[in-house]
Coordinates of C-alpha atoms and ligand atoms in Angstrom, one line a residue:
M1 CA 53.4 -37.5 -168.9
S2 CA 51.1 -40.3 -167.8
E3 CA 47.6 -41.5 -167.8
F4 CA 47.2 -43.5 -164.7
T5 CA 45.6 -47.0 -164.5
I6 CA 45.8 -47.0 -160.7
A7 CA 44.5 -44.1 -158.6
Q8 CA 47.5 -42.1 -157.4
Q9 CA 46.4 -42.2 -153.7
R10 CA 47.9 -43.8 -150.6
K11 CA 45.6 -46.3 -148.9
V12 CA 46.7 -48.4 -145.9
V13 CA 44.3 -51.2 -145.2
T14 CA 46.4 -53.5 -143.0
E15 CA 49.4 -53.3 -140.9
I16 CA 52.5 -53.1 -143.1
P17 CA 53.6 -55.7 -144.0
G18 CA 50.1 -57.2 -143.8
P19 CA 49.3 -60.9 -143.2
K20 CA 49.5 -62.0 -146.8
S21 CA 52.9 -60.4 -147.3
Q22 CA 54.1 -61.9 -144.0
A23 CA 53.1 -65.4 -145.1
L24 CA 54.9 -64.8 -148.4
Q25 CA 57.9 -63.5 -146.6
A26 CA 58.0 -66.7 -144.5
Q27 CA 58.1 -68.8 -147.7
R28 CA 60.7 -66.5 -149.2
L29 CA 63.0 -66.9 -146.2
K30 CA 62.9 -70.7 -146.7
A31 CA 63.5 -70.4 -150.5
V32 CA 65.8 -67.5 -151.1
G33 CA 69.4 -67.2 -149.9
A34 CA 69.9 -65.0 -146.8
G35 CA 72.4 -62.7 -148.5
V36 CA 69.5 -61.3 -150.6
G37 CA 68.1 -58.8 -148.1
T38 CA 64.7 -57.0 -147.8
A39 CA 64.2 -53.3 -147.1
L40 CA 60.4 -53.6 -146.6
G41 CA 58.8 -57.1 -146.6
I42 CA 55.7 -56.2 -148.6
F43 CA 55.0 -58.4 -151.6
V44 CA 54.2 -56.2 -154.6
E45 CA 51.5 -57.4 -157.0
K46 CA 51.0 -54.4 -159.3
A47 CA 52.2 -50.9 -159.8
N48 CA 51.4 -47.8 -161.8
G49 CA 52.9 -44.3 -161.8
A50 CA 54.2 -43.8 -158.2
I51 CA 51.8 -46.3 -156.5
I52 CA 52.6 -49.9 -155.7
I53 CA 49.9 -52.3 -154.5
D54 CA 50.9 -55.1 -152.2
A55 CA 49.4 -58.6 -151.6
D56 CA 47.2 -57.2 -148.8
G57 CA 45.7 -54.4 -151.0
N58 CA 47.8 -51.6 -149.5
H59 CA 48.4 -48.7 -151.9
I60 CA 51.9 -47.5 -151.1
I61 CA 53.6 -44.4 -152.3
D62 CA 56.9 -45.3 -153.9
L63 CA 59.6 -42.8 -153.2
G64 CA 62.4 -45.2 -154.3
S65 CA 61.4 -46.3 -157.8
G66 CA 63.3 -49.6 -157.3
I67 CA 66.4 -47.4 -156.6
G68 CA 66.0 -45.0 -159.4
V69 CA 64.8 -47.4 -162.1
T70 CA 61.1 -46.6 -162.8
T71 CA 62.0 -42.9 -163.4
I72 CA 59.3 -42.7 -166.1
G73 CA 56.7 -44.3 -163.7
H74 CA 55.7 -47.8 -163.0
T75 CA 54.0 -49.5 -166.0
N76 CA 54.4 -46.5 -168.3
A77 CA 52.0 -47.0 -171.2
G78 CA 54.6 -46.3 -173.9
V79 CA 57.0 -48.8 -172.3
I80 CA 54.3 -51.5 -172.0
N81 CA 53.2 -51.1 -175.6
A82 CA 56.8 -51.3 -176.9
V83 CA 57.5 -54.4 -174.8
R84 CA 54.3 -56.1 -175.8
E85 CA 54.9 -55.5 -179.5
Q86 CA 58.6 -56.5 -179.3
V87 CA 58.0 -59.7 -177.3
G88 CA 55.7 -61.0 -180.1
E89 CA 58.3 -60.3 -182.8
L90 CA 61.7 -61.2 -181.5
T91 CA 63.1 -61.8 -178.0
H92 CA 66.7 -62.9 -178.6
T93 CA 69.3 -63.5 -181.2
L94 CA 72.6 -62.4 -179.4
F95 CA 73.6 -59.1 -181.1
T96 CA 77.1 -60.3 -181.7
L97 CA 75.8 -63.3 -183.7
T98 CA 73.1 -61.7 -185.7
P99 CA 72.2 -58.0 -185.1
Y100 CA 68.9 -56.3 -184.9
Q101 CA 67.9 -52.7 -185.4
E102 CA 66.6 -51.9 -181.8
Y103 CA 70.1 -52.2 -180.3
V104 CA 71.5 -49.8 -182.9
E105 CA 68.7 -47.3 -182.3
V106 CA 69.4 -47.2 -178.5
C107 CA 73.0 -46.5 -179.2
Q108 CA 72.1 -43.8 -181.7
I109 CA 69.9 -42.0 -179.2
L110 CA 72.5 -42.2 -176.4
N111 CA 75.3 -41.0 -178.8
A112 CA 73.1 -38.0 -179.7
H113 CA 72.5 -37.0 -176.1
M114 CA 75.8 -37.6 -174.3
P115 CA 77.4 -34.2 -173.8
G116 CA 80.7 -33.4 -175.4
N117 CA 81.7 -32.0 -178.8
F118 CA 83.1 -35.2 -180.3
A119 CA 82.0 -38.4 -182.1
K120 CA 80.4 -41.0 -179.9
K121 CA 79.6 -44.7 -180.0
S122 CA 77.9 -47.1 -177.5
A123 CA 77.7 -50.7 -176.4
L124 CA 74.9 -52.3 -174.5
F125 CA 74.8 -54.6 -171.5
N126 CA 72.4 -55.8 -168.7
S127 CA 73.3 -54.1 -165.5
G128 CA 75.0 -51.1 -164.1
S129 CA 77.8 -53.2 -162.7
E130 CA 78.4 -54.8 -166.1
A131 CA 78.5 -51.3 -167.7
V132 CA 81.1 -50.2 -165.2
E133 CA 83.2 -53.4 -165.8
N134 CA 83.1 -52.7 -169.5
A135 CA 84.0 -49.0 -169.2
V136 CA 87.1 -50.0 -167.2
K137 CA 88.0 -52.8 -169.7
I138 CA 87.7 -50.4 -172.7
A139 CA 89.7 -47.6 -170.9
R140 CA 92.5 -50.1 -170.1
K141 CA 92.6 -51.3 -173.7
F142 CA 92.6 -47.7 -175.0
T143 CA 95.3 -46.4 -172.7
G144 CA 97.4 -49.6 -172.4
R145 CA 97.5 -48.8 -168.6
G146 CA 96.2 -50.9 -165.8
E147 CA 95.3 -48.7 -162.8
I148 CA 92.0 -47.1 -162.1
A149 CA 90.9 -44.6 -159.4
V150 CA 87.6 -44.2 -157.6
F151 CA 86.3 -41.8 -155.0
D152 CA 85.4 -42.1 -151.3
H153 CA 81.7 -42.7 -150.6
G154 CA 81.3 -44.1 -154.2
Y155 CA 79.3 -47.1 -155.3
H156 CA 79.7 -49.0 -158.6
G157 CA 78.2 -52.5 -158.2
R158 CA 78.4 -56.1 -156.9
T159 CA 80.7 -57.9 -159.3
N160 CA 84.3 -58.6 -158.3
L161 CA 85.8 -55.6 -159.9
T162 CA 83.0 -53.2 -158.8
M163 CA 83.1 -54.6 -155.2
A164 CA 86.7 -53.4 -155.2
M165 CA 85.5 -50.0 -156.4
N166 CA 82.9 -49.4 -153.7
F167 CA 83.7 -47.4 -150.6
K168 CA 81.8 -49.4 -148.0
A169 CA 83.0 -52.9 -147.1
M170 CA 79.7 -53.5 -145.3
P171 CA 77.5 -54.7 -146.7
Y172 CA 78.9 -54.9 -150.2
A173 CA 82.3 -56.6 -149.9
S174 CA 82.9 -57.9 -146.4
G175 CA 84.0 -61.5 -146.6
F176 CA 83.7 -61.7 -150.4
G177 CA 87.3 -61.1 -151.3
P178 CA 90.0 -61.2 -152.5
F179 CA 89.1 -58.4 -154.9
A180 CA 90.4 -57.3 -158.3
P181 CA 93.7 -55.4 -158.1
G182 CA 94.5 -52.1 -159.7
V183 CA 91.9 -50.0 -157.8
T184 CA 92.8 -46.9 -155.7
H185 CA 90.4 -44.9 -153.6
V186 CA 90.9 -41.1 -153.3
P187 CA 89.1 -38.4 -151.5
M188 CA 85.8 -37.1 -152.7
S189 CA 84.5 -33.5 -152.5
Y190 CA 81.8 -33.7 -149.6
P191 CA 80.9 -30.1 -148.9
L192 CA 79.0 -30.8 -145.7
R193 CA 82.0 -32.6 -144.1
D194 CA 85.0 -31.0 -145.8
P195 CA 86.8 -28.1 -144.1
A196 CA 84.6 -25.0 -144.4
G197 CA 85.4 -22.9 -147.5
L198 CA 87.2 -25.7 -149.4
T199 CA 86.5 -24.9 -153.0
G200 CA 85.8 -27.5 -155.7
E201 CA 89.3 -26.8 -157.2
Q202 CA 91.0 -27.3 -153.8
A203 CA 89.1 -30.5 -153.2
A204 CA 90.2 -31.7 -156.7
Q205 CA 93.8 -30.7 -155.9
R206 CA 93.6 -32.9 -152.8
S207 CA 92.4 -35.8 -154.9
I208 CA 95.0 -35.2 -157.6
T209 CA 97.8 -35.2 -155.0
Y210 CA 96.6 -38.7 -154.0
L211 CA 96.4 -39.8 -157.6
E212 CA 99.9 -38.5 -158.4
K213 CA 101.6 -39.8 -155.2
R214 CA 99.8 -43.1 -154.7
I215 CA 99.4 -44.2 -158.4
G216 CA 101.3 -41.9 -160.7
A217 CA 99.4 -40.2 -163.6
E218 CA 101.3 -42.3 -166.2
N219 CA 99.9 -45.5 -164.7
L220 CA 96.3 -44.5 -164.6
A221 CA 93.9 -45.8 -167.2
A222 CA 90.8 -44.1 -165.8
I223 CA 89.1 -42.3 -163.0
V224 CA 85.6 -43.4 -162.4
I225 CA 83.2 -41.0 -160.6
E226 CA 79.5 -40.5 -160.0
P227 CA 78.7 -36.9 -160.8
I228 CA 76.2 -37.1 -157.9
Q229 CA 76.9 -40.0 -155.7
G230 CA 73.9 -42.4 -155.2
E231 CA 74.4 -44.9 -152.5
G232 CA 76.9 -42.5 -150.8
G233 CA 74.0 -40.3 -150.0
F234 CA 73.4 -38.0 -153.0
I235 CA 76.7 -36.1 -152.3
V236 CA 76.9 -33.3 -154.8
P237 CA 80.6 -32.3 -155.2
A238 CA 81.5 -28.6 -154.8
P239 CA 81.3 -26.6 -158.1
G240 CA 84.5 -26.9 -160.1
F241 CA 85.6 -30.2 -158.6
L242 CA 84.5 -32.4 -161.6
T243 CA 86.0 -29.9 -164.1
A244 CA 89.4 -29.6 -162.4
L245 CA 89.6 -33.4 -162.2
S246 CA 88.7 -34.0 -165.8
N247 CA 91.1 -31.2 -167.0
W248 CA 93.9 -32.8 -165.0
A249 CA 93.0 -36.3 -166.4
H250 CA 93.0 -35.1 -170.0
E251 CA 96.3 -33.4 -169.6
N252 CA 97.6 -36.8 -168.5
G253 CA 95.9 -39.1 -171.0
I254 CA 93.5 -40.6 -168.4
V255 CA 90.0 -41.6 -169.4
V256 CA 87.3 -39.9 -167.4
V257 CA 84.3 -42.2 -166.7
A258 CA 81.1 -40.7 -165.3
D259 CA 79.0 -43.3 -163.6
E260 CA 75.6 -42.0 -164.5
V261 CA 73.8 -45.3 -163.5
Q262 CA 71.8 -43.7 -160.7
A263 CA 71.8 -40.0 -161.7
G264 CA 71.4 -40.3 -165.4
I265 CA 68.4 -40.4 -167.8
A266 CA 66.4 -37.4 -166.8
R267 CA 66.4 -38.1 -163.1
T268 CA 68.1 -34.8 -162.2
G269 CA 66.4 -32.6 -164.7
Q270 CA 69.0 -33.0 -167.4
W271 CA 69.7 -36.1 -169.6
F272 CA 72.8 -36.6 -167.5
A273 CA 73.9 -35.2 -164.1
S274 CA 77.3 -34.4 -165.6
E275 CA 75.7 -31.6 -167.6
F276 CA 75.2 -29.4 -164.5
E277 CA 78.9 -28.6 -164.8
P278 CA 79.2 -27.9 -168.6
T279 CA 83.0 -27.7 -168.4
F280 CA 83.2 -31.2 -166.9
E281 CA 84.0 -33.5 -169.9
P282 CA 83.6 -37.2 -169.3
D283 CA 85.0 -39.5 -172.1
L284 CA 82.8 -42.4 -171.2
M285 CA 79.5 -42.7 -169.4
T286 CA 77.9 -45.8 -167.7
I287 CA 74.1 -45.8 -168.0
A288 CA 71.5 -48.2 -166.6
K289 CA 68.6 -48.2 -164.2
G290 CA 66.1 -45.6 -165.6
I291 CA 67.0 -46.2 -169.2
G292 CA 64.8 -49.4 -169.5
G293 CA 61.7 -48.1 -167.7
G294 CA 61.9 -51.3 -165.5
M295 CA 63.5 -53.6 -168.1
P296 CA 67.1 -54.7 -167.6
I297 CA 69.5 -52.9 -169.9
S298 CA 72.7 -50.8 -169.5
A299 CA 75.1 -49.0 -171.7
V300 CA 78.6 -47.6 -172.1
T301 CA 78.6 -44.5 -174.3
G302 CA 81.5 -42.3 -175.1
R303 CA 84.3 -41.1 -177.4
A304 CA 84.2 -43.1 -180.6
E305 CA 88.0 -43.6 -180.6
I306 CA 87.9 -45.0 -177.1
M307 CA 84.9 -47.2 -177.8
D308 CA 86.7 -48.5 -180.9
A309 CA 89.8 -49.5 -179.0
S310 CA 88.8 -53.1 -178.4
H311 CA 89.4 -55.7 -181.1
P312 CA 86.1 -57.1 -182.5
G313 CA 84.9 -59.9 -180.1
G314 CA 86.5 -58.3 -177.1
I315 CA 83.2 -56.8 -175.8
G316 CA 79.9 -58.7 -175.6
G317 CA 77.7 -61.0 -173.5
T318 CA 74.8 -63.2 -174.3
F319 CA 71.9 -60.9 -173.3
G320 CA 73.4 -57.4 -173.6
G321 CA 71.0 -55.1 -175.4
N322 CA 68.2 -57.7 -175.5
P323 CA 65.6 -56.8 -178.1
V324 CA 62.7 -56.5 -175.6
S325 CA 64.8 -54.4 -173.2
A326 CA 66.1 -52.3 -176.1
A327 CA 62.5 -51.7 -177.3
A328 CA 61.6 -50.5 -173.7
A329 CA 64.7 -48.2 -173.7
I330 CA 63.7 -46.7 -177.0
A331 CA 60.2 -46.0 -175.6
V332 CA 61.8 -44.3 -172.6
L333 CA 64.4 -42.3 -174.5
R334 CA 61.9 -41.1 -177.2
Q335 CA 59.6 -39.8 -174.5
I336 CA 62.4 -37.8 -173.0
E337 CA 63.3 -36.5 -176.5
A338 CA 59.6 -35.5 -177.1
G339 CA 60.0 -33.0 -174.2
G340 CA 58.4 -32.4 -170.9
V341 CA 60.1 -35.1 -168.9
L342 CA 63.1 -33.0 -167.7
E343 CA 60.5 -30.4 -166.6
E344 CA 58.8 -33.0 -164.4
A345 CA 62.1 -33.5 -162.6
K346 CA 62.4 -29.8 -162.0
R347 CA 58.8 -29.6 -160.7
I348 CA 59.6 -32.4 -158.2
E349 CA 62.8 -30.7 -157.2
G350 CA 60.8 -27.5 -156.4
I351 CA 58.4 -29.4 -154.1
L352 CA 61.2 -31.5 -152.4
Y353 CA 63.4 -28.5 -151.7
G354 CA 60.4 -26.3 -150.6
R355 CA 59.1 -28.9 -148.1
L356 CA 62.5 -30.3 -146.9
E357 CA 64.0 -26.9 -146.3
A358 CA 61.0 -25.9 -144.3
M359 CA 61.5 -29.1 -142.3
Q360 CA 65.2 -28.2 -141.9
A361 CA 64.2 -24.9 -140.4
K362 CA 62.1 -26.7 -137.8
Y363 CA 64.1 -29.8 -137.0
P364 CA 67.7 -29.5 -136.1
Q365 CA 68.4 -33.1 -137.0
I366 CA 68.5 -32.1 -140.7
A367 CA 72.0 -30.9 -141.5
Q368 CA 71.6 -30.5 -145.2
V369 CA 69.1 -30.8 -148.1
R370 CA 71.0 -31.6 -151.3
G371 CA 70.7 -33.2 -154.7
R372 CA 69.0 -32.3 -158.0
G373 CA 65.7 -32.9 -159.7
A374 CA 64.0 -36.1 -158.4
M375 CA 67.2 -37.1 -156.7
V376 CA 67.2 -35.2 -153.4
A377 CA 68.3 -36.2 -149.9
I378 CA 68.5 -35.0 -146.3
E379 CA 71.5 -35.8 -144.1
L380 CA 70.6 -36.3 -140.4
V381 CA 72.9 -35.5 -137.5
E382 CA 72.7 -35.2 -133.8
P383 CA 71.5 -31.6 -133.3
G384 CA 74.2 -29.0 -133.0
T385 CA 76.9 -31.4 -134.3
L386 CA 78.0 -33.2 -137.5
N387 CA 77.7 -36.6 -135.8
P388 CA 75.8 -38.9 -138.0
N389 CA 72.3 -39.8 -136.7
P390 CA 71.4 -43.2 -138.2
A391 CA 68.9 -43.8 -135.4
A392 CA 66.8 -40.9 -136.6
V393 CA 66.9 -42.2 -140.1
N394 CA 65.8 -45.6 -139.0
A395 CA 62.9 -44.2 -137.0
I396 CA 61.7 -42.0 -139.9
V397 CA 62.0 -44.9 -142.4
A398 CA 60.1 -47.2 -140.0
H399 CA 57.4 -44.5 -139.5
C400 CA 57.1 -44.0 -143.3
H401 CA 56.9 -47.8 -144.0
K402 CA 54.2 -48.2 -141.4
N403 CA 52.2 -45.5 -143.0
G404 CA 52.4 -46.6 -146.6
V405 CA 55.4 -44.6 -147.9
L406 CA 58.3 -46.6 -149.3
I407 CA 61.4 -44.6 -148.6
L408 CA 65.1 -45.4 -148.8
N409 CA 68.1 -44.6 -146.7
A410 CA 71.7 -44.1 -148.0
G411 CA 75.1 -42.8 -147.0
T412 CA 78.4 -44.0 -145.7
Y413 CA 77.1 -43.4 -142.2
N414 CA 73.5 -44.7 -142.9
N415 CA 72.3 -41.3 -141.9
V416 CA 70.8 -40.1 -145.2
I417 CA 67.2 -40.3 -146.4
R418 CA 67.0 -40.2 -150.2
F419 CA 64.0 -39.3 -152.3
L420 CA 63.9 -40.9 -155.7
P421 CA 60.3 -40.6 -156.8
S422 CA 59.1 -41.4 -160.3
L423 CA 58.9 -38.3 -162.5
A424 CA 55.2 -39.2 -162.9
I425 CA 54.4 -38.6 -159.2
T426 CA 51.6 -36.0 -158.8
N427 CA 52.1 -32.9 -156.6
E428 CA 49.3 -34.2 -154.3
L429 CA 50.9 -37.6 -153.9
L430 CA 54.4 -36.2 -153.2
N431 CA 53.0 -33.7 -150.7
D432 CA 51.1 -36.5 -149.0
A433 CA 54.3 -38.6 -148.7
L434 CA 56.2 -35.6 -147.4
D435 CA 53.5 -35.1 -144.7
V436 CA 54.2 -38.6 -143.5
V437 CA 58.0 -37.9 -143.6
E438 CA 57.4 -34.7 -141.5
A439 CA 55.2 -36.6 -139.0
G440 CA 58.1 -39.1 -138.6
L441 CA 60.5 -36.2 -138.0
A442 CA 58.2 -34.6 -135.5
S443 CA 58.0 -37.8 -133.5
L444 CA 61.7 -38.1 -133.0
Ligands
LIG1 N1 76.7 -47.5 -160.3 C1 76.1 -45.3 -159.4 O1 74.0 -46.7 -158.2 C2 73.4 -49.5 -158.4 C3 72.3 -51.0 -155.9 C4 71.3 -51.8 -155.5 P1 73.5 -52.6 -160.9 N2 72.9 -48.9 -157.2 C5 71.8 -49.7 -156.6 C6 71.8 -53.0 -154.7 O2 71.7 -53.0 -153.5 O3 72.4 -53.9 -155.4 C7 74.6 -48.8 -159.1 C8 74.8 -47.4 -158.9 C9 75.9 -46.8 -159.6 C10 76.5 -48.8 -160.5 C11 75.5 -49.5 -159.9 C12 75.3 -51.0 -160.2 O4 74.2 -51.2 -160.9 O5 72.5 -52.5 -162.0 O6 72.9 -52.9 -159.6 O7 74.6 -53.6 -161.3

């Protein structure tokens, strides 16, 4: 998939963060508002493939990809060339003033690859949150209904509406309200923590009871669900859960929105994570992160008649589908179409499952290995219980950071470690990173 311009090797030459990063961090703390946090205070200068280089010259293995953004690899050659070319030709018009072809081409590709045997249309935006906001707007306009439902442990963004849609108050919403009305939270299928043996259909029935009793099907415009939850800790619902929900929604004229912001665009080994349950039929999808190869762009793609529900002028935004970001997205999407990219996600899944399940057999803190493709996580507990073990996660993350592996936590209980490497990561580099993870586990 990639020719590398930086050797794909970990190299730690200072403490992490090193002195130059520490000096920059001191400046940053004076200049940048405190609400904008830091997971690891290294200042990044360059990156390629799955390696980032910091101001002190440390070569760090990136297992986070900017939270699932540089799926195709940092500074992918195809993306760089497309951006360079586009930036010299046209950087902005505002599509709703005077259109340009690149925007249309992104929509055409997304329409062609969204699952579902129906005509599709798309619209482009800047961020995942903005895509979710617009999917809700469009679903409300289409149905003439106001209420929406979301799922426990879910995450959808940082705008006022999407803050209301997130499960966790801390850190996303606490003190930032009041929030948009019309949002109801219902139970998710969480196989590790649900009663043993609860099937996907039974878990869906539990959610449907809430939807019917708390909201009333006739009042619901949309249900919005991540087919694999991202920030919630890569929770994969029990088989049948998504299908039973979408069947019920369709019987009741409710729009099904799959939030594919984190799981979509080849990350899981399919174009979209929704495809793992072929009978699950989302009407709209929200897409962002990996689509731009590092450039900001997002989309809502879905049923043409729903996408056409808004009056002209109802949907837009100054920068949505910016020409340079659109050119980057075309470069990413054409590479996936050309073949081989989905296979890389499956290769990585094989290594992650092989290594992490071997660790699970040795270390009783690992309650579960779950996820798909290059989106795999481990949930850590106090041995012999299901009690969340965030202390173990913090210790392993600290160990990894110290040793040049950038790794992310997740989960409602902060007790999940998630692996979101670029699909360009080599087997050697991934195994090296997993050796560091294992040493962290061993030192608990
Ligand atoms: N929907 C499923 O994962 C973004 C958040 C990073 P934006 N997740 C990473 C942070 O701390 O802000 C996300 C997601 C799902 C929507 C979003 C929101 O996407 O591009 O961050 O707005």
